[in-house]
mmCIF file of C-alpha atoms in Angstrom:
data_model
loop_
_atom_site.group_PDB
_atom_site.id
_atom_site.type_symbol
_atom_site.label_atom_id
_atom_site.label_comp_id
_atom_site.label_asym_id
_atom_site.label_seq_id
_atom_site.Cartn_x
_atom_site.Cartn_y
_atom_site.Cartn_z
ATOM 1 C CA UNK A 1 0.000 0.000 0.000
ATOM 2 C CA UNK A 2 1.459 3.602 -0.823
ATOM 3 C CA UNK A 3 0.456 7.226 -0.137
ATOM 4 C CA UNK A 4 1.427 9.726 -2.761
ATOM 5 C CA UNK A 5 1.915 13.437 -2.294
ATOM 6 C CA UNK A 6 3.478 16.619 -4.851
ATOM 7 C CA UNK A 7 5.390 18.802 -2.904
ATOM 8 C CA UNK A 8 6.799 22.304 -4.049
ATOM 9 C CA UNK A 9 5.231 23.055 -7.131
ATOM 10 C CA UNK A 10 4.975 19.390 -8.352
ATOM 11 C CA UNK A 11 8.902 19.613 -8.478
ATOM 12 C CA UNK A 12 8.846 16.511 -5.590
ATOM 13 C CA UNK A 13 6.857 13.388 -5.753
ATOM 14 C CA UNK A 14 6.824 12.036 -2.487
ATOM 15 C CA UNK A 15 5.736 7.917 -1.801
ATOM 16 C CA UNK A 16 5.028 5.897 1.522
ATOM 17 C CA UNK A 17 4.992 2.759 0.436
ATOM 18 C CA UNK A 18 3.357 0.792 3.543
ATOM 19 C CA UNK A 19 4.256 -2.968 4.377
ATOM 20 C CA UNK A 20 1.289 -5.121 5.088
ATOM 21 C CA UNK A 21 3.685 -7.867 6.320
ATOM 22 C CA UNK A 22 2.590 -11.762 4.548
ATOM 23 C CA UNK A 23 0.189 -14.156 4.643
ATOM 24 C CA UNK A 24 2.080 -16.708 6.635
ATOM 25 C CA UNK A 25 1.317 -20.852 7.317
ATOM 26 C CA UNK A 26 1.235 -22.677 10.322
ATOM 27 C CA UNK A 27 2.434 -25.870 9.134
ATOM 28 C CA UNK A 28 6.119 -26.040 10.073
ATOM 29 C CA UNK A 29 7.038 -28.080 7.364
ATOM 30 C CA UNK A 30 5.257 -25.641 4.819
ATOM 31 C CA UNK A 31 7.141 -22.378 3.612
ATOM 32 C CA UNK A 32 4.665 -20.755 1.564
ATOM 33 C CA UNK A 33 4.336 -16.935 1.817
ATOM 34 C CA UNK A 34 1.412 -15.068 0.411
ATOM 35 C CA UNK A 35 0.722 -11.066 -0.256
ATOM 36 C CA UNK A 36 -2.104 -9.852 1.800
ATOM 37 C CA UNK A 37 -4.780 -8.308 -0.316
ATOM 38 C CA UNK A 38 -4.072 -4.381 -0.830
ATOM 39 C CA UNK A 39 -7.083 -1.448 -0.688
ATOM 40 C CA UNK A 40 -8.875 0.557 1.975
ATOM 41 C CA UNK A 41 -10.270 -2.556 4.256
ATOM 42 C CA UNK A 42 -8.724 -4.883 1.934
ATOM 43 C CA UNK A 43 -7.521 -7.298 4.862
ATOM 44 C CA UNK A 44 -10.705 -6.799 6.776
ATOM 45 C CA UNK A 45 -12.675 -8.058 3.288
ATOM 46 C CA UNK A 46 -10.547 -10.708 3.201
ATOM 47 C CA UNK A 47 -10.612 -12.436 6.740
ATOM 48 C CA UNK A 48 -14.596 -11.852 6.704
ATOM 49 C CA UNK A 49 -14.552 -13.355 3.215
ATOM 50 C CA UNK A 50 -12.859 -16.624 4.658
ATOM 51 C CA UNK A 51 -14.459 -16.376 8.384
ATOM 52 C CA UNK A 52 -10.955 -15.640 9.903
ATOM 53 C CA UNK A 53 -9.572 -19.463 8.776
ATOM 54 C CA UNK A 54 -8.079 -19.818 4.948
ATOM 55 C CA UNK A 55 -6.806 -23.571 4.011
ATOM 56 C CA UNK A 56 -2.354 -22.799 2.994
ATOM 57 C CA UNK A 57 -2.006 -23.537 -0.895
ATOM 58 C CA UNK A 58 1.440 -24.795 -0.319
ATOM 59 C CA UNK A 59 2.941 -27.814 -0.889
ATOM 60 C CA UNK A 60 1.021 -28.336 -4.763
ATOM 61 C CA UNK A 61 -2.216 -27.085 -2.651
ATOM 62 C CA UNK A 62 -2.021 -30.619 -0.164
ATOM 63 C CA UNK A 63 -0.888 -28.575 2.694
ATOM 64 C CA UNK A 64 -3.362 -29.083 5.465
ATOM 65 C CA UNK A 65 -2.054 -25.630 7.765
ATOM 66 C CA UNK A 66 -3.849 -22.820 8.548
ATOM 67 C CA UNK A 67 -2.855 -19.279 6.959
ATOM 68 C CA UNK A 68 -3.048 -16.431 9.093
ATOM 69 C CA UNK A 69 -2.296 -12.277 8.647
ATOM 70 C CA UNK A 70 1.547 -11.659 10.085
ATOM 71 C CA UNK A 71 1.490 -7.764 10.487
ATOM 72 C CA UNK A 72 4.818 -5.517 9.791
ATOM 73 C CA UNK A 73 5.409 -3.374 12.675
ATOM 74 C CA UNK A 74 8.480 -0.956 13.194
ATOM 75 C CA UNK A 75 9.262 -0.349 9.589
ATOM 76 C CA UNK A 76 8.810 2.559 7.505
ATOM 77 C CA UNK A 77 9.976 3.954 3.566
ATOM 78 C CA UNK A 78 9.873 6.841 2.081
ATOM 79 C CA UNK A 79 10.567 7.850 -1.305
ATOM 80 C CA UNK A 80 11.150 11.590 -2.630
ATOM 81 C CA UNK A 81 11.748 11.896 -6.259
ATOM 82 C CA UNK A 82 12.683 14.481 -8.345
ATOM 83 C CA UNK A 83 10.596 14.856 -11.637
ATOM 84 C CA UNK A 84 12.644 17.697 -12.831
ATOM 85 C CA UNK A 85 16.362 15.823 -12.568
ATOM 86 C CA UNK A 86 14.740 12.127 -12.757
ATOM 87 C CA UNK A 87 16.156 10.728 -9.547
ATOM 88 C CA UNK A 88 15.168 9.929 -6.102
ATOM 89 C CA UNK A 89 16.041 9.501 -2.940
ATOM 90 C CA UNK A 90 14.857 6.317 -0.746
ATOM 91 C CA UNK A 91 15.107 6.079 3.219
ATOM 92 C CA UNK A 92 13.996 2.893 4.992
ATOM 93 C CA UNK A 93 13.815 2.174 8.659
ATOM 94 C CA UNK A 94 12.860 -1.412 10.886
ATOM 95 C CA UNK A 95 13.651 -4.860 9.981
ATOM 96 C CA UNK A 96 10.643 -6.647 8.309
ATOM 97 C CA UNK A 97 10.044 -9.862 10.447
ATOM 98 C CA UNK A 98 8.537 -12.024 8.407
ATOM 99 C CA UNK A 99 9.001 -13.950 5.149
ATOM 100 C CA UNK A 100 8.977 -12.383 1.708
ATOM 101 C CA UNK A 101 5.491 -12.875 0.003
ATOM 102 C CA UNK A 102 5.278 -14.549 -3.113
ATOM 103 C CA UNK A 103 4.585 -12.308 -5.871
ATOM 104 C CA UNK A 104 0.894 -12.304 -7.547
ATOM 105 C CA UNK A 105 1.942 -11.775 -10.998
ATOM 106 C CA UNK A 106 5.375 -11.951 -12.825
ATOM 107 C CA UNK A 107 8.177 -8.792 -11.703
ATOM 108 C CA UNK A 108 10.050 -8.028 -14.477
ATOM 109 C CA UNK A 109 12.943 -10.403 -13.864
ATOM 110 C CA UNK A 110 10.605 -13.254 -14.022
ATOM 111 C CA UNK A 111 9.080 -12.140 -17.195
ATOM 112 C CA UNK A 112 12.458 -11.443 -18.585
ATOM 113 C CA UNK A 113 13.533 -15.142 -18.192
ATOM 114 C CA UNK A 114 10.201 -16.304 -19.934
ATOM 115 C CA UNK A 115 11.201 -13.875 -22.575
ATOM 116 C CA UNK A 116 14.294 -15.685 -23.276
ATOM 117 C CA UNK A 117 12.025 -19.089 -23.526
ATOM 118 C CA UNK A 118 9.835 -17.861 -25.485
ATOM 119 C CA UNK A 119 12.383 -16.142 -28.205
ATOM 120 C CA UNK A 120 14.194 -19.450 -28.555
ATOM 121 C CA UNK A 121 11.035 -21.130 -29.461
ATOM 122 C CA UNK A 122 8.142 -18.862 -30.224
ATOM 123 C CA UNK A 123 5.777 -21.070 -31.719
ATOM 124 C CA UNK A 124 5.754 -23.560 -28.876
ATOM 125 C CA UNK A 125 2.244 -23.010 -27.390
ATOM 126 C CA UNK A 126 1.683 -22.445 -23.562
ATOM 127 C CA UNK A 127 1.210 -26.520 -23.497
ATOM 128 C CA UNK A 128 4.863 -26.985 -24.617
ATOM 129 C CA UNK A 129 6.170 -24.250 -22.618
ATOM 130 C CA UNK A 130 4.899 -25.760 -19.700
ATOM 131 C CA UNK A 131 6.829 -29.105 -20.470
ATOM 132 C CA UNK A 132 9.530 -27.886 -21.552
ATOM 133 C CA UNK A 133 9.244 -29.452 -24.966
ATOM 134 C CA UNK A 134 10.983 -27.578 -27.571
ATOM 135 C CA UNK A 135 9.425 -27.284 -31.319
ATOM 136 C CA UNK A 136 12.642 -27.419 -32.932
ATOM 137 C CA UNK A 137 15.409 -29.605 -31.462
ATOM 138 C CA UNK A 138 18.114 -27.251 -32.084
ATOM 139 C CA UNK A 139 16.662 -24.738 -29.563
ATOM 140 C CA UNK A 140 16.418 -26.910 -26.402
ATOM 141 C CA UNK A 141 14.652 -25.311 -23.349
ATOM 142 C CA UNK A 142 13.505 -25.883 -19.759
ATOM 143 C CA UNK A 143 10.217 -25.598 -18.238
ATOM 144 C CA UNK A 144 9.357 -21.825 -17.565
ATOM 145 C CA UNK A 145 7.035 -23.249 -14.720
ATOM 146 C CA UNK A 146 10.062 -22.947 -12.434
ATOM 147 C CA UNK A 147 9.744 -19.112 -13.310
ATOM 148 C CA UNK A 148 7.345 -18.066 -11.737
ATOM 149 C CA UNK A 149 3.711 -20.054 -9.980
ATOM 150 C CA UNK A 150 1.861 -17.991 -11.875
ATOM 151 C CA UNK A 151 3.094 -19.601 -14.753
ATOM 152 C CA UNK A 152 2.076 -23.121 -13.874
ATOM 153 C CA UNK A 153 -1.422 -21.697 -14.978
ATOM 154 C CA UNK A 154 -2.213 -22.660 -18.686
ATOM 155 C CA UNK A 155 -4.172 -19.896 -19.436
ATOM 156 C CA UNK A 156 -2.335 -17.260 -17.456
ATOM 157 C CA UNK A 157 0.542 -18.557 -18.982
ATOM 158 C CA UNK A 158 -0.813 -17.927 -22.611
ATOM 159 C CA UNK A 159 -1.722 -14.291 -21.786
ATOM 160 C CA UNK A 160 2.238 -13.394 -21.078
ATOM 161 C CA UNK A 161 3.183 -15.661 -24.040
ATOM 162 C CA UNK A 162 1.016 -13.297 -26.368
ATOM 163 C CA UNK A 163 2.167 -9.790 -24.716
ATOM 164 C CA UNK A 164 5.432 -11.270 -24.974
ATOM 165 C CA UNK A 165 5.472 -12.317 -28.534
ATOM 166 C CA UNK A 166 3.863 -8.731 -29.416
ATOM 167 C CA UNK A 167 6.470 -6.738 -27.479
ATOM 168 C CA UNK A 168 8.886 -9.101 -29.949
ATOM 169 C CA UNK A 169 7.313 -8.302 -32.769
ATOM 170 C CA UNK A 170 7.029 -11.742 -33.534
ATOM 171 C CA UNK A 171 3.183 -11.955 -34.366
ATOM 172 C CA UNK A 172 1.064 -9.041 -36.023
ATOM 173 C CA UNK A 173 -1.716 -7.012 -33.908
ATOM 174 C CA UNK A 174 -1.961 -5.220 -30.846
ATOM 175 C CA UNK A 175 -3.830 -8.399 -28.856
ATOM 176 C CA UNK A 176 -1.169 -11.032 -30.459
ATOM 177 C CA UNK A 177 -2.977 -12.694 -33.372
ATOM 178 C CA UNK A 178 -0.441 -15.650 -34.624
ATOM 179 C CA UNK A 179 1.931 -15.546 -37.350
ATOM 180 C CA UNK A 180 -0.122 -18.008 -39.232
ATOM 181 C CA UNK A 181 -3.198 -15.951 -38.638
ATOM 182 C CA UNK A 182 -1.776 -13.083 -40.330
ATOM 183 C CA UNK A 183 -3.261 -13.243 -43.791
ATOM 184 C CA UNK A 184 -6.874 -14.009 -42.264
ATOM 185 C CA UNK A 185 -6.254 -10.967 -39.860
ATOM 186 C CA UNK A 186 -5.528 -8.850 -42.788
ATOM 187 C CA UNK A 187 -8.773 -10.444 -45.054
ATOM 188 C CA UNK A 188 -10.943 -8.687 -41.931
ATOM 189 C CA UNK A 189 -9.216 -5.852 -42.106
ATOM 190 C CA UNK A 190 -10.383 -5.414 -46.256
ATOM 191 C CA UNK A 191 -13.176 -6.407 -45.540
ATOM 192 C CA UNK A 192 -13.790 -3.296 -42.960
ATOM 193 C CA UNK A 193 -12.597 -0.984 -45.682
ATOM 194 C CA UNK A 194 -14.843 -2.332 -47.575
ATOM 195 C CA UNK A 195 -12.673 -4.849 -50.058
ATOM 196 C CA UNK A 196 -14.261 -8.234 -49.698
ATOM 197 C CA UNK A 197 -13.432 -11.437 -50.947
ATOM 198 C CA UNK A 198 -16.426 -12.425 -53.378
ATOM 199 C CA UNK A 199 -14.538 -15.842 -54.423
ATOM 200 C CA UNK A 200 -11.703 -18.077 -53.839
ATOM 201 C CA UNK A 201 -9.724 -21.319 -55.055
ATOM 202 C CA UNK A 202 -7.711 -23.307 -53.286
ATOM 203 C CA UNK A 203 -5.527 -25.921 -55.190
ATOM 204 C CA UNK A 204 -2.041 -27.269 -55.430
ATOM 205 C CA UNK A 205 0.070 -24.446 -56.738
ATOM 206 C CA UNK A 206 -3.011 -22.742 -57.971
ATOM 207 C CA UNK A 207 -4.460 -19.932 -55.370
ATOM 208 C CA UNK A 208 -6.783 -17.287 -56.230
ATOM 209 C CA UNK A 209 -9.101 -14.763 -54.734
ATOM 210 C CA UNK A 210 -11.428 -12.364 -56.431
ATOM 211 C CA UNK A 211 -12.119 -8.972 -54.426
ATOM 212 C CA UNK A 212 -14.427 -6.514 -55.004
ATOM 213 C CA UNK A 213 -15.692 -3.421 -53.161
ATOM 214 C CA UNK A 214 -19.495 -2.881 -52.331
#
């Protein structure tokens, strides 16, 4: 959680960013570490939510402990930065006595590592990323589900594989339409300016298509 202020003439931006500690497990043989949920009563929301008892993920979800709210008390940060010369100045006090939550979504060293997975093989799909199972044997690779947790999601895995294949420029569109979709992609896109295709033939080494505006 952070508070934000301008001081002198917008010259100083001024942040407060507020621990809120981890969500911790009471299984001693369990290490999991969770973010608590951020936003005015977030916490509150939460423990109401789950009655005050939440079942730990941990341990591939078969951890049978009991996750609780471990507050961060004595610490404080403070962040003045300069938007005129571009640089800051950051002053932290207390020693945070608890474990480092796991992140919710991928920080940006995590997502550059899955970058470097997915630019040796970028038409493996989210499936073979998740196995580890290169499409072309010259360009072996390892599972990117040690990356991050996140990633051991399918479909959240998918998402970053398209904003990272865009940022690449390695498929066409703003939403990351695949390289073999391109030509269909750019048949809509005639067809919205009005150039449709009124016919078409499909044969070996004979192709055509007849357009036509309306």
């Amino acid at each position: 959680m952070t508070t934000i202020n301008s001081r002198t003439n917008n010259t100083w931006k001024v942040s407060r960013p507020k621990c809120l500690g981890a969500l911790v497990c009471d299984n001693p043989g369990c290490q999991w570490a969770g973010s608590p949920p951020t936003g005015k009563d977030g916490m509150d929301k939460f423990l109401s939510s789950c009655r005050g008892e939440m079942q730990c993920p941990g341990l591939a979800e078969k951890c049978n402990g009991t996750v609780s709210h471990l507050q961060c008390k004595g610490t404080a940060c403070r962040i003045d930065y300069n938007e005129t010369t571009k640089w800051g100045l950051l002053r932290h006090k207390g020693t945070h006595m608890h474990p480092w939550p796991e992140a919710k979504n991928p920080d940006k060293i995590s997502m550059g590592k899955l970058g470097v997975e997915v630019k040796k093989n970028p038409k493996a799909g989210a499936f073979e990323l998740k196995l580890g199972k290169p499409t072309d044997p010259t360009a072996p690779f390892n599972s990117v589900t040690s990356i991050h947790p996140l990633l051991q999601n399918k479909d959240w895995l998918a998402y970053y594989r398209q904003k990272l294949l865009v940022e690449m420029n390695l498929v066409p569109g703003k939403n990351g339409g695949g390289v073999g979709d391109k030509f269909i992609l750019d048949m809509f896109g005639w067809a919205a300016q009005g150039l449709y295709v009124i016919s078409s033939w499909f044969m070996p080494n004979r192709k055509h298509f007849t357009l036509q505006t309306l």
